[in-house]
Coordinates of C-alpha atoms and ligand atoms in Angstrom, one line a residue:
M553 CA 30.8 32.6 18.1
S554 CA 29.1 35.3 16.4
L555 CA 26.2 37.0 18.1
L556 CA 24.5 38.1 14.9
L557 CA 21.2 36.5 13.9
G558 CA 22.0 34.0 11.4
R559 CA 20.8 36.6 8.8
R560 CA 22.5 39.8 7.5
S561 CA 20.6 42.7 9.1
L562 CA 20.5 45.8 7.2
F563 CA 20.9 47.7 10.5
P564 CA 24.2 48.2 12.6
R565 CA 24.2 46.4 15.7
R566 CA 24.9 47.0 19.3
L567 CA 26.3 44.2 21.4
N568 CA 27.3 43.3 24.7
I569 CA 24.2 45.3 26.4
P570 CA 22.9 44.0 29.8
F571 CA 19.7 42.2 29.7
F572 CA 17.9 43.7 32.7
L573 CA 18.0 47.0 34.5
R574 CA 19.0 49.2 31.8
T575 CA 18.4 52.9 32.0
F576 CA 17.2 55.3 28.9
S577 CA 19.6 56.6 26.7
S578 CA 19.0 60.2 25.7
S579 CA 20.4 60.3 22.5
R580 CA 18.6 58.2 19.6
P581 CA 19.3 58.2 15.8
T582 CA 16.6 59.7 13.8
F583 CA 15.1 58.1 10.5
S584 CA 17.3 60.3 8.4
K585 CA 20.4 58.9 10.0
L586 CA 19.3 55.5 8.7
E587 CA 18.9 56.1 5.0
G588 CA 21.5 54.6 2.8
I589 CA 23.1 52.5 5.5
S590 CA 25.0 49.5 4.3
E591 CA 27.3 47.0 5.9
T592 CA 30.8 46.4 5.3
P593 CA 31.9 43.3 3.2
Q594 CA 33.3 41.9 6.5
E595 CA 30.0 42.2 8.3
R596 CA 28.1 40.4 5.7
Q597 CA 30.7 37.5 5.8
L598 CA 28.6 35.4 8.6
P599 CA 29.7 32.1 9.2
E600 CA 26.1 30.9 10.3
H601 CA 24.3 28.6 7.9
A602 CA 20.6 29.5 6.7
V603 CA 18.7 26.6 8.5
I604 CA 16.2 27.2 10.6
S605 CA 13.1 25.2 11.4
T606 CA 10.2 25.2 8.8
F607 CA 8.0 25.4 11.9
D608 CA 9.6 28.6 12.9
L609 CA 9.6 30.2 9.5
F610 CA 5.8 29.2 9.0
S611 CA 4.1 30.0 12.5
I612 CA 0.5 30.3 13.3
G613 CA -0.7 33.7 14.6
V614 CA -3.4 36.3 14.2
G615 CA -3.3 39.4 11.9
P616 CA -2.9 41.9 10.9
S617 CA 0.9 42.0 10.8
S618 CA 3.7 39.4 11.8
S619 CA 6.3 42.4 12.7
H620 CA 3.6 44.8 14.2
T621 CA 1.3 42.2 15.9
V622 CA 2.6 38.6 16.2
G623 CA 6.0 39.8 17.2
P624 CA 5.1 42.5 19.7
M625 CA 2.4 40.0 21.2
R626 CA 5.5 37.3 21.9
A627 CA 7.6 40.0 23.3
G628 CA 5.0 41.2 25.8
K629 CA 4.7 37.5 26.8
I630 CA 8.7 37.2 27.0
F631 CA 8.8 40.0 29.0
I632 CA 6.4 39.1 31.7
T633 CA 7.8 35.1 31.4
D634 CA 11.1 36.8 32.4
L635 CA 9.7 38.8 35.4
K636 CA 8.1 35.7 36.7
E637 CA 11.2 33.8 36.5
L638 CA 13.1 36.5 38.4
Q639 CA 10.2 36.6 40.8
L640 CA 9.6 40.0 40.0
L641 CA 6.3 40.0 38.9
K642 CA 4.3 40.5 42.2
K643 CA 6.3 43.7 42.9
V644 CA 5.4 45.6 39.6
A645 CA 2.9 48.2 40.0
T646 CA 3.4 50.1 36.5
V647 CA 4.7 49.2 32.9
K648 CA 5.8 51.4 30.4
I649 CA 6.0 50.6 26.4
N650 CA 8.0 52.6 24.4
L651 CA 7.3 52.1 20.6
Y652 CA 10.1 53.1 18.2
G653 CA 10.4 53.7 14.4
S654 CA 8.0 51.6 12.2
L655 CA 6.3 50.2 15.3
A656 CA 5.2 53.6 16.3
A657 CA 4.6 55.1 13.1
T658 CA 2.1 52.3 11.7
G659 CA 1.6 50.5 15.0
K660 CA -1.9 51.7 15.5
G661 CA -3.4 50.5 12.3
H662 CA -1.2 47.2 12.6
H663 CA -3.1 46.5 16.2
T664 CA 0.5 46.8 17.8
P665 CA -0.9 48.2 21.2
Q666 CA -3.7 45.3 21.5
A667 CA -0.8 42.7 20.7
I668 CA 1.5 44.0 23.2
L669 CA -0.9 44.3 26.1
L670 CA -2.5 40.8 25.7
G671 CA 0.9 39.5 25.5
L672 CA 1.8 41.0 28.8
E673 CA -1.3 39.4 30.0
G674 CA 0.2 36.1 29.0
S675 CA -1.5 35.6 25.5
D676 CA 0.2 33.8 22.7
P677 CA -0.3 34.4 18.9
E678 CA -0.9 30.8 18.3
T679 CA -3.6 30.1 20.9
I680 CA -5.3 33.6 21.5
I681 CA -8.9 33.5 20.2
P682 CA -9.0 36.1 17.4
T683 CA -12.3 37.0 18.3
T684 CA -11.7 37.9 21.8
I685 CA -8.7 40.6 21.1
E686 CA -11.1 43.6 20.8
S687 CA -13.1 43.1 23.7
R688 CA -10.3 42.4 26.0
Y689 CA -8.4 45.5 24.6
N690 CA -11.5 47.5 25.2
N691 CA -11.8 46.1 28.6
I692 CA -8.0 47.3 29.3
L693 CA -8.8 50.9 28.1
A694 CA -12.1 51.3 29.7
N695 CA -11.0 49.9 33.4
K696 CA -7.7 50.9 32.9
V697 CA -6.2 47.6 34.4
L698 CA -3.7 45.3 33.0
L699 CA -3.7 41.5 34.4
L700 CA 0.1 40.8 33.9
G701 CA 0.8 37.3 33.1
G702 CA -3.0 36.6 34.0
D703 CA -2.7 36.8 37.4
H704 CA -1.3 40.0 38.7
L705 CA -3.4 43.0 38.4
I706 CA -1.9 46.7 37.9
H707 CA -3.0 50.1 37.1
Y708 CA -2.6 50.9 33.1
D709 CA -3.4 54.1 31.5
M710 CA -2.9 53.9 27.7
D711 CA -1.9 57.5 27.3
R712 CA 0.2 57.7 30.2
D713 CA 1.9 54.5 29.8
M714 CA 2.3 53.7 26.1
L715 CA 4.8 56.2 24.3
W716 CA 4.9 56.5 20.5
R717 CA 8.6 57.3 19.4
W718 CA 7.9 57.2 15.7
D719 CA 10.7 59.7 15.1
Q720 CA 13.3 57.7 17.0
V721 CA 14.8 54.4 16.1
L722 CA 16.6 51.9 18.2
P723 CA 20.0 51.0 16.6
T724 CA 19.6 47.3 16.2
H725 CA 16.3 47.3 14.1
P726 CA 13.6 49.7 13.4
N727 CA 11.0 47.9 14.9
G728 CA 12.1 48.3 18.5
M729 CA 10.1 48.3 21.7
R730 CA 11.2 48.9 25.3
F731 CA 9.4 47.5 28.4
S732 CA 10.1 49.0 31.8
A733 CA 8.7 47.7 35.0
F734 CA 8.4 50.0 38.1
D735 CA 7.4 49.2 41.6
E736 CA 5.0 51.1 43.8
D737 CA 7.8 53.6 44.7
G738 CA 8.6 54.1 41.1
D739 CA 11.6 52.4 41.1
L740 CA 12.7 50.7 38.1
L741 CA 12.7 46.8 38.5
A742 CA 13.7 45.7 35.0
T743 CA 13.6 47.0 31.6
N744 CA 14.4 45.2 28.1
E745 CA 14.4 46.1 24.6
Y746 CA 12.9 43.7 21.8
Y747 CA 13.1 43.9 17.8
S748 CA 10.5 42.5 15.8
V749 CA 12.5 41.6 13.0
G750 CA 10.0 40.4 10.6
G751 CA 7.8 37.1 10.1
G752 CA 6.9 37.2 13.8
F753 CA 10.6 36.5 14.8
V754 CA 11.6 38.5 18.0
V755 CA 15.0 39.2 19.3
N756 CA 17.0 41.4 21.8
D757 CA 20.6 41.6 22.2
K758 CA 20.2 38.7 24.7
T759 CA 18.5 36.3 22.4
Q760 CA 20.2 36.7 19.3
V761 CA 21.9 33.4 19.2
D762 CA 18.8 31.5 20.0
E763 CA 16.2 33.5 18.5
N764 CA 14.3 30.7 17.1
L765 CA 13.3 29.4 20.4
F766 CA 13.1 32.4 22.8
Y767 CA 10.0 34.2 21.2
K768 CA 8.2 31.2 21.3
G769 CA 8.8 30.7 25.2
V770 CA 10.3 27.4 24.5
D771 CA 12.3 25.8 27.4
K772 CA 15.8 26.1 26.0
S773 CA 17.1 23.6 28.3
V774 CA 15.2 20.6 26.8
V775 CA 15.4 21.3 23.2
P776 CA 18.3 20.0 20.8
P777 CA 21.0 22.6 20.5
A778 CA 20.6 22.5 16.6
R779 CA 17.4 24.6 17.1
L780 CA 19.4 26.9 19.4
H781 CA 22.4 27.9 17.2
Q782 CA 23.1 28.3 13.6
T783 CA 26.7 28.3 13.7
H784 CA 27.4 24.6 12.9
S785 CA 29.0 23.0 10.3
L786 CA 30.7 25.9 8.5
T787 CA 32.1 24.0 5.7
E788 CA 29.4 23.5 3.2
P789 CA 29.6 21.6 -0.1
T790 CA 30.1 23.6 -3.4
L791 CA 29.2 23.0 -6.9
N792 CA 32.9 22.6 -7.6
S793 CA 33.5 20.0 -5.2
P794 CA 34.8 16.7 -6.5
S795 CA 32.4 14.8 -4.2
L796 CA 29.1 15.9 -5.9
E797 CA 28.5 12.7 -7.9
P798 CA 24.9 11.4 -6.9
S799 CA 25.5 8.9 -4.3
S800 CA 22.6 7.2 -2.5
S801 CA 25.2 5.7 0.0
S802 CA 26.0 9.2 1.1
R803 CA 22.3 9.5 2.1
P804 CA 22.1 9.5 6.0
S805 CA 19.5 7.1 7.1
Q806 CA 17.2 9.1 9.0
H807 CA 13.9 8.1 7.4
N808 CA 12.3 6.1 10.3
D809 CA 10.6 7.6 13.3
D810 CA 12.8 6.1 15.8
T811 CA 15.9 7.9 14.4
I812 CA 16.6 11.2 15.3
P813 CA 20.1 12.7 14.0
D814 CA 22.5 13.7 16.5
A815 CA 21.5 17.1 17.5
E816 CA 24.7 18.2 18.7
A817 CA 25.9 18.1 15.1
G818 CA 23.3 20.6 13.8
P819 CA 21.2 19.7 10.8
P820 CA 22.6 17.2 8.7
H821 CA 22.4 19.4 5.5
P822 CA 23.1 22.9 6.4
F823 CA 23.0 25.5 3.5
E824 CA 23.9 29.2 3.6
S825 CA 23.2 30.2 0.0
G826 CA 20.9 29.0 -3.1
N827 CA 24.4 27.5 -4.8
S828 CA 25.0 25.5 -1.5
L829 CA 21.6 24.1 -1.4
L830 CA 21.8 23.2 -5.1
A831 CA 25.2 21.5 -4.2
L832 CA 23.6 19.3 -1.4
T833 CA 20.6 17.9 -3.9
Q834 CA 23.2 17.1 -6.3
R835 CA 25.4 15.6 -3.8
H836 CA 22.7 13.5 -2.0
N837 CA 20.4 13.3 -4.9
M838 CA 17.8 14.5 -3.3
T839 CA 15.1 17.1 -3.7
I840 CA 14.8 20.5 -1.9
A841 CA 12.1 19.2 0.2
Q842 CA 13.8 16.2 1.1
I843 CA 16.9 18.1 2.5
V844 CA 14.6 20.3 4.5
Y845 CA 12.8 17.3 5.6
D846 CA 16.1 15.7 7.0
N847 CA 16.9 18.9 8.6
E848 CA 13.7 19.2 10.3
K849 CA 14.6 15.8 12.2
S850 CA 17.7 17.3 13.7
F851 CA 15.4 19.9 15.2
G852 CA 13.8 17.1 17.5
Y853 CA 10.9 16.2 15.3
S854 CA 9.9 12.7 14.0
D855 CA 8.4 11.7 10.6
E856 CA 5.0 11.6 12.5
D857 CA 5.6 15.2 14.0
I858 CA 6.8 16.6 10.5
H859 CA 3.6 15.3 9.0
K860 CA 1.1 16.8 11.6
K861 CA 2.7 20.0 11.9
I862 CA 2.6 20.5 7.9
F863 CA -0.9 19.5 7.6
R864 CA -1.6 21.7 10.6
I865 CA -0.1 24.6 8.8
W866 CA -1.8 23.8 5.6
S867 CA -5.3 23.4 7.2
V868 CA -5.1 26.7 8.8
M869 CA -4.2 28.2 5.6
D870 CA -7.1 26.5 3.9
E871 CA -9.6 27.6 6.7
C872 CA -8.4 31.1 6.3
I873 CA -9.6 30.8 2.5
Q874 CA -12.6 29.5 3.6
T875 CA -13.3 32.0 6.2
G876 CA -12.5 34.6 3.7
V877 CA -14.7 33.5 0.8
T878 CA -17.8 32.6 3.0
T879 CA -17.8 35.4 5.6
N880 CA -20.8 37.4 6.2
A881 CA -19.0 40.5 7.1
T882 CA -19.1 43.3 4.4
T883 CA -16.5 45.6 5.4
L884 CA -12.9 45.3 7.0
P885 CA -12.1 47.3 10.0
G886 CA -10.5 50.7 9.9
R887 CA -11.7 54.1 8.6
L888 CA -11.2 53.2 5.0
G889 CA -14.2 51.2 5.4
L890 CA -12.9 49.0 2.7
R891 CA -15.3 46.4 1.0
R892 CA -14.5 42.8 1.4
R893 CA -14.1 41.2 -2.0
A894 CA -13.2 37.6 -1.7
P895 CA -17.0 36.6 -1.1
I896 CA -17.9 38.6 -4.4
L897 CA -14.9 36.9 -6.3
Y898 CA -15.7 33.5 -5.0
R899 CA -19.2 33.8 -6.1
R900 CA -18.1 35.0 -9.6
L901 CA -16.0 31.8 -10.0
M902 CA -19.3 30.0 -9.9
R903 CA -17.9 26.7 -7.9
G904 CA -17.1 25.9 -4.5
F905 CA -14.6 23.7 -2.8
Y906 CA -16.1 23.4 0.7
P907 CA -19.0 20.8 0.7
G908 CA -22.0 22.0 2.4
V909 CA -21.0 25.4 2.9
M910 CA -23.2 28.4 2.1
S911 CA -21.9 31.5 0.6
P912 CA -22.9 34.8 2.1
P913 CA -26.3 36.4 1.4
S914 CA -26.6 38.2 -1.9
N915 CA -27.2 41.6 -0.6
N916 CA -23.4 41.4 0.9
A917 CA -22.1 40.6 -2.5
R918 CA -24.3 41.2 -5.3
I919 CA -22.2 41.0 -8.3
E920 CA -24.9 41.1 -11.3
A921 CA -27.9 43.2 -11.3
D922 CA -30.0 40.1 -12.4
S923 CA -28.6 37.6 -10.2
N924 CA -30.7 35.9 -7.5
P925 CA -28.8 33.3 -5.5
S926 CA -32.0 32.4 -3.5
E927 CA -33.0 30.5 -6.2
T928 CA -30.0 28.1 -6.0
F929 CA -30.5 24.7 -4.2
G930 CA -29.8 24.3 -0.6
G931 CA -26.1 23.9 0.5
L932 CA -24.9 25.1 -3.0
I933 CA -22.9 28.2 -3.7
D934 CA -25.1 30.5 -5.0
A935 CA -23.4 31.4 -8.1
P936 CA -24.5 34.3 -10.3
K937 CA -27.0 33.1 -13.1
S938 CA -28.5 35.1 -15.8
R939 CA -31.9 34.5 -17.5
G940 CA -32.4 31.5 -19.1
E941 CA -29.9 29.5 -16.8
K942 CA -30.9 27.1 -14.0
F943 CA -28.9 25.6 -11.4
Y944 CA -29.3 21.7 -10.7
Q945 CA -27.8 19.6 -8.0
T946 CA -26.1 16.6 -9.4
K947 CA -26.9 13.4 -8.3
Q948 CA -25.4 12.2 -4.8
G949 CA -22.5 9.8 -5.3
S950 CA -21.2 11.6 -8.4
S951 CA -17.7 13.3 -8.0
F952 CA -19.6 16.7 -8.3
E953 CA -22.4 15.8 -5.6
T954 CA -21.8 19.0 -3.8
M955 CA -21.5 21.3 -6.4
G956 CA -24.3 23.1 -8.6
A957 CA -24.2 22.1 -12.2
R958 CA -25.2 25.2 -14.4
I959 CA -27.3 24.3 -17.2
V960 CA -29.1 26.3 -19.8
D961 CA -32.7 25.5 -19.7
P962 CA -34.1 25.9 -23.1
A963 CA -37.8 26.2 -21.6
I964 CA -36.9 29.4 -20.4
P965 CA -36.6 32.3 -22.7
S966 CA -33.1 34.1 -22.5
A967 CA -34.3 37.6 -22.5
K968 CA -30.5 39.1 -22.6
R969 CA -30.5 42.8 -22.5
A970 CA -28.2 44.5 -25.2
P971 CA -24.8 45.1 -23.5
R972 CA -23.9 48.6 -22.8
V973 CA -21.3 49.7 -25.1
I974 CA -19.1 53.1 -23.8
G975 CA -17.9 55.2 -26.5
A976 CA -19.0 57.1 -29.6
F977 CA -20.4 55.0 -32.7
D978 CA -19.8 57.9 -35.1
H979 CA -16.3 57.5 -35.0
P980 CA -13.7 55.6 -37.2
L981 CA -12.6 53.5 -34.3
L982 CA -15.7 51.8 -32.9
P983 CA -15.7 50.9 -29.2
E984 CA -15.2 47.3 -28.0
P985 CA -18.0 45.5 -26.8
P986 CA -18.2 44.2 -23.3
R987 CA -16.9 40.7 -23.1
K988 CA -16.7 38.3 -20.2
T989 CA -13.2 38.5 -18.7
M990 CA -12.8 34.9 -17.0
I991 CA -9.3 33.9 -16.7
P992 CA -9.6 31.0 -14.3
A993 CA -6.3 30.7 -13.4
V994 CA -5.8 34.3 -12.5
D995 CA -9.3 34.5 -11.1
F996 CA -8.8 31.6 -8.6
L997 CA -5.4 32.7 -7.7
S998 CA -6.5 36.2 -6.7
C999 CA -9.8 34.9 -5.0
Y1000 CA -7.8 32.7 -2.8
A1001 CA -5.0 35.3 -2.0
I1002 CA -7.7 38.1 -1.1
A1003 CA -9.6 35.9 1.1
V1004 CA -6.6 35.3 3.3
N1005 CA -5.5 38.8 3.4
E1006 CA -9.1 39.9 4.2
V1007 CA -8.9 37.5 7.2
N1008 CA -5.7 38.9 7.9
A1009 CA -6.7 42.5 7.8
S1010 CA -9.5 41.8 10.1
G1011 CA -7.3 40.2 12.9
G1012 CA -8.2 36.7 12.3
R1013 CA -6.2 33.4 12.5
I1014 CA -3.4 33.3 9.8
V1015 CA 0.0 31.4 9.1
T1016 CA 2.8 33.9 8.9
S1017 CA 4.1 32.7 5.6
P1018 CA 6.5 34.4 5.8
T1019 CA 4.9 37.4 7.2
N1020 CA 1.2 38.6 7.6
G1021 CA 1.1 41.1 4.9
A1022 CA 2.3 38.6 2.5
A1023 CA 0.1 35.6 4.0
G1024 CA -2.2 35.2 1.0
V1025 CA 0.5 34.4 -1.9
I1026 CA 1.6 31.0 -0.5
P1027 CA -1.8 29.7 0.4
A1028 CA -3.3 30.8 -2.9
V1029 CA -0.6 29.3 -4.9
L1030 CA -0.8 25.7 -3.0
K1031 CA -4.5 25.9 -3.1
Y1032 CA -4.3 26.2 -6.7
I1033 CA -2.0 23.3 -7.0
I1034 CA -4.3 21.1 -4.8
E1035 CA -7.5 22.1 -6.8
F1036 CA -6.3 22.2 -10.3
V1037 CA -2.8 20.5 -10.8
S1038 CA -1.7 17.7 -8.4
D1039 CA -2.9 14.1 -8.4
D1040 CA -1.5 13.5 -4.9
P1041 CA -2.5 16.5 -2.7
D1042 CA -0.8 15.2 0.4
K1043 CA 2.5 14.9 -1.4
S1044 CA 2.3 18.0 -2.9
I1045 CA 1.5 20.0 0.5
M1046 CA 4.7 18.4 1.8
T1047 CA 6.6 19.3 -1.2
F1048 CA 5.5 22.7 -1.6
L1049 CA 5.6 24.0 1.9
L1050 CA 9.2 22.3 2.6
T1051 CA 10.7 23.7 -0.6
A1052 CA 9.1 27.3 0.0
S1053 CA 10.5 27.2 3.4
A1054 CA 14.3 26.6 1.9
I1055 CA 13.8 29.7 0.0
G1056 CA 12.5 31.8 2.6
M1057 CA 15.2 30.6 4.9
L1058 CA 17.8 31.9 2.2
F1059 CA 16.1 35.2 2.2
K1060 CA 15.9 35.6 6.0
R1061 CA 19.6 35.0 6.0
G1062 CA 20.8 36.7 2.9
S1063 CA 18.6 39.6 3.1
T1064 CA 15.4 40.3 5.2
I1065 CA 11.8 39.4 5.6
S1066 CA 10.9 42.5 7.3
A1067 CA 9.1 45.3 5.5
A1068 CA 10.5 47.9 8.2
E1069 CA 14.0 46.8 6.7
G1070 CA 13.5 46.4 3.2
G1071 CA 9.8 47.5 2.1
C1072 CA 7.3 45.3 0.4
Q1073 CA 9.9 43.3 -1.6
A1074 CA 10.9 41.6 1.7
E1075 CA 7.2 40.7 2.3
V1076 CA 5.3 39.9 -1.0
G1077 CA 8.6 39.8 -2.9
V1078 CA 9.8 37.0 -0.8
A1079 CA 6.5 35.2 -0.5
C1080 CA 6.3 35.4 -4.4
S1081 CA 9.6 33.8 -4.6
M1082 CA 8.9 31.0 -2.1
A1083 CA 5.6 30.3 -3.8
A1084 CA 7.3 30.3 -7.3
G1085 CA 9.7 27.6 -6.0
G1086 CA 7.1 25.5 -4.2
F1087 CA 5.1 25.6 -7.5
A1088 CA 7.8 24.6 -9.8
A1089 CA 8.8 21.8 -7.3
C1090 CA 5.4 20.4 -7.7
M1091 CA 5.9 20.1 -11.3
V1092 CA 8.4 17.5 -10.8
S1093 CA 11.1 20.0 -11.8
S1094 CA 14.6 19.9 -11.0
P1095 CA 16.2 21.8 -8.0
E1096 CA 17.8 24.3 -10.3
T1097 CA 14.6 25.0 -12.0
V1098 CA 13.1 25.5 -8.5
L1099 CA 16.0 27.9 -7.7
Q1100 CA 15.3 29.7 -10.9
A1101 CA 11.6 30.1 -10.2
A1102 CA 12.4 31.6 -7.0
E1103 CA 14.9 34.0 -8.6
I1104 CA 12.4 35.1 -11.0
G1105 CA 9.9 35.7 -8.3
I1106 CA 11.9 38.0 -6.5
E1107 CA 13.7 39.6 -9.5
H1108 CA 10.4 41.2 -10.6
N1109 CA 9.6 42.4 -7.1
L1110 CA 13.1 44.2 -6.5
G1111 CA 12.3 47.8 -5.3
L1112 CA 8.7 47.2 -4.2
T1113 CA 7.8 49.6 -1.5
C1114 CA 5.8 49.6 1.5
D1115 CA 3.1 52.4 1.8
P1116 CA 0.2 51.2 3.5
I1117 CA -2.7 53.6 3.7
D1118 CA -3.6 54.7 7.1
G1119 CA -1.2 52.3 8.6
L1120 CA -3.8 49.6 7.6
V1121 CA -2.6 46.3 6.1
Q1122 CA -5.3 46.7 3.5
V1123 CA -4.4 49.0 0.7
P1124 CA -2.0 47.9 -1.4
C1125 CA -1.5 44.9 0.6
I1126 CA -4.4 42.9 -0.1
E1127 CA -4.4 43.2 -4.0
R1128 CA -0.8 42.9 -3.8
N1129 CA -1.1 39.4 -2.6
S1130 CA -3.2 38.5 -5.6
L1131 CA -0.6 39.8 -7.9
G1132 CA 2.2 38.0 -6.1
A1133 CA 0.6 35.0 -6.3
V1134 CA 0.0 35.4 -10.0
K1135 CA 3.4 36.4 -10.5
A1136 CA 4.6 33.4 -8.6
V1137 CA 2.9 30.9 -10.9
T1138 CA 4.0 33.0 -13.9
A1139 CA 7.7 32.8 -12.6
A1140 CA 7.6 29.1 -12.2
Q1141 CA 6.2 28.5 -15.7
L1142 CA 8.8 30.7 -17.2
S1143 CA 11.5 28.6 -15.1
L1144 CA 10.0 25.3 -16.5
A1145 CA 10.1 26.6 -19.9
S1146 CA 13.5 28.0 -19.9
H1147 CA 15.2 24.4 -19.9
G1148 CA 18.2 25.7 -17.7
V1149 CA 18.8 28.9 -19.8
Y1150 CA 19.1 31.9 -17.2
S1151 CA 21.5 34.8 -16.6
V1152 CA 20.7 35.6 -12.8
T1153 CA 21.0 33.4 -10.0
L1154 CA 18.8 33.4 -6.8
D1155 CA 21.9 34.2 -4.6
E1156 CA 22.6 37.4 -7.1
A1157 CA 19.0 38.4 -6.7
I1158 CA 18.9 38.1 -3.0
E1159 CA 22.1 40.1 -2.7
A1160 CA 20.4 42.8 -5.0
M1161 CA 17.3 42.9 -2.6
R1162 CA 19.6 43.5 0.2
L1163 CA 21.5 46.3 -1.5
T1164 CA 18.1 47.7 -2.7
A1165 CA 16.7 47.4 1.0
S1166 CA 19.7 49.2 2.1
D1167 CA 19.3 52.2 -0.3
M1168 CA 15.7 52.4 0.1
S1169 CA 14.1 55.7 1.7
V1170 CA 12.7 54.8 5.2
K1171 CA 9.7 56.5 4.0
Y1172 CA 8.9 53.2 2.1
K1173 CA 9.6 50.8 4.9
E1174 CA 6.2 50.4 6.8
T1175 CA 6.2 54.0 7.9
S1176 CA 3.1 55.1 6.0
L1177 CA 5.3 58.4 5.3
S1178 CA 5.1 58.6 1.5
G1179 CA 3.5 56.7 -1.7
L1180 CA 0.2 55.8 -1.5
A1181 CA -0.1 56.4 2.3
T1182 CA 0.2 60.1 1.5
T1183 CA -1.3 60.5 -2.0
V1184 CA -4.6 58.8 -1.1
K1185 CA -6.8 60.8 0.8
I1186 CA -9.1 59.6 3.7
P1187 CA -12.2 59.4 3.5
L1188 CA -11.4 57.7 0.0
T1189 CA -11.7 59.7 -3.2
V1190 CA -12.9 56.3 -4.9
P1191 CA -15.7 55.4 -2.4
A1192 CA -14.8 51.8 -1.1
W1193 CA -18.3 50.9 -1.6
Ligands
LIG341 S1 2.7 47.3 1.5 FE1 3.5 45.0 1.7 S2 5.1 45.1 3.1 FE2 3.9 47.1 3.5 S3 2.1 46.5 5.0 FE3 1.5 46.0 2.9 S4 1.9 43.9 2.5 FE4 3.4 44.3 4.2

């Protein structure tokens, strides 16, 4: 059995390391040693399939980062849970935390210290109340105490006990942490290293075979083995297989709540690549979403569980958009003082999807010099209006009863000012007059994506999809489908998320979803690909077209670097999600219009991404050591206000 992660890590691995009681090693590789690393072909030939649970890929957590916030919080909780199990917790007098590589380089801006310390206090990313994080963290710093596991108080001095090894990298992954617990005499009780490998997944050398469980603290003794390992069913169908004829008789009969497949056998439809996934859809005459759905049942979920969990994910995504567009807060945390734009964009769109919800006061988000949102009717989105226009609420019971209808009132004279034209009028080429630049699909997608990422940047509740930095792309595209495309939203939500999940699994296995390994192509690039596939699937397109949409989605993100300014998940991250969402829809549209004519497969693009990630300088892998992180001065040359 391989001890690898069910994914092709871009970094060399160290195996057979004892779990506890490790001592520090004095020699560490530096950043420069990691540049240009690539694996041998033998190392890439991994036997594991790509199938993990959709509910491990899409997990509910807090912002701003899946690898730097969600993962470290889980790691802290895992460490404490193990100390409890070993009955060592009460003996602990001091905890030392070492952060390595990217975690050290951008951890402050990504709230890594808060995450680890609250994880050590027993908190979990899914259940922690985001608004309590700051006050609890400040309390730890001010009082120099840490309540380990929620019931064992120790002295904790941030300056003394957290060490930032930004110029050192642990061999397994650039997002490394080492936690060590000491007793009153200063003797080492236990130590362990954890790696936050992207998307909130946490592994160490002990947990590499069951990463999908361990980071969630699930009791491994009571779950189906399929969720523990990815080494089952190594023979997969191929497109050349003679048994590819669609056959309803070959369909497993798993479609009732009482029937859960033999968990020992692993997922019924294992796939390792886009090619093998496509073969499965052809063999069983199923969609990609149906393949994933049946696989979920091998993880112990009933039909009802799957529906509940999918709609829970969507409801958190949707609430996130709603929070982002209706917040009264004007700026994001951090020294950039960045202005929130989602409320402004939403108001500009002049319509709302949340009945009865008021948009923020106009002084927070004024978009036109002559707009006066206070003149709108109660409960309506106070969209900007120009002179000569009034807003009327339509009659109760109509399909637009909660929305304002914009009507031009002829009784009010329109006193339009002459538009200001910029440029010389005594030139052979006259300047263009100002025009309204509403492109509704683009504007809605941007608004949704930016809303989610502003919530993420402020440490709010978020669905890691597949990471936090890229958490806006998938909700934005799905929201657009629900509001403007689908005539059966419930089915579209299922189809979209399960399809996107399959594509995310392929990236996790074949390349990476960690910016510290692959730059932003691993975050926004992967999210774009997943959303493109999900969008195409909701257009009733063939699995081949879906995979082609996903291919286009990543192909045009290859090489995308990660260079967040000041280590904050704000610039370029927030806008980049908006571009990712627009690009995803464009990719799907291109695929739908291509009638099966294409030249690059998804598998080839995923491999290209892996190679590109290998060759990419570590300066562009979530370290803020180059790119915008170094060219943009703080305070910003272009004011955020
Ligand atoms: S630049 Fe991309 S990968 Fe880097 S933190 Fe921002 S969203 Fe994440």
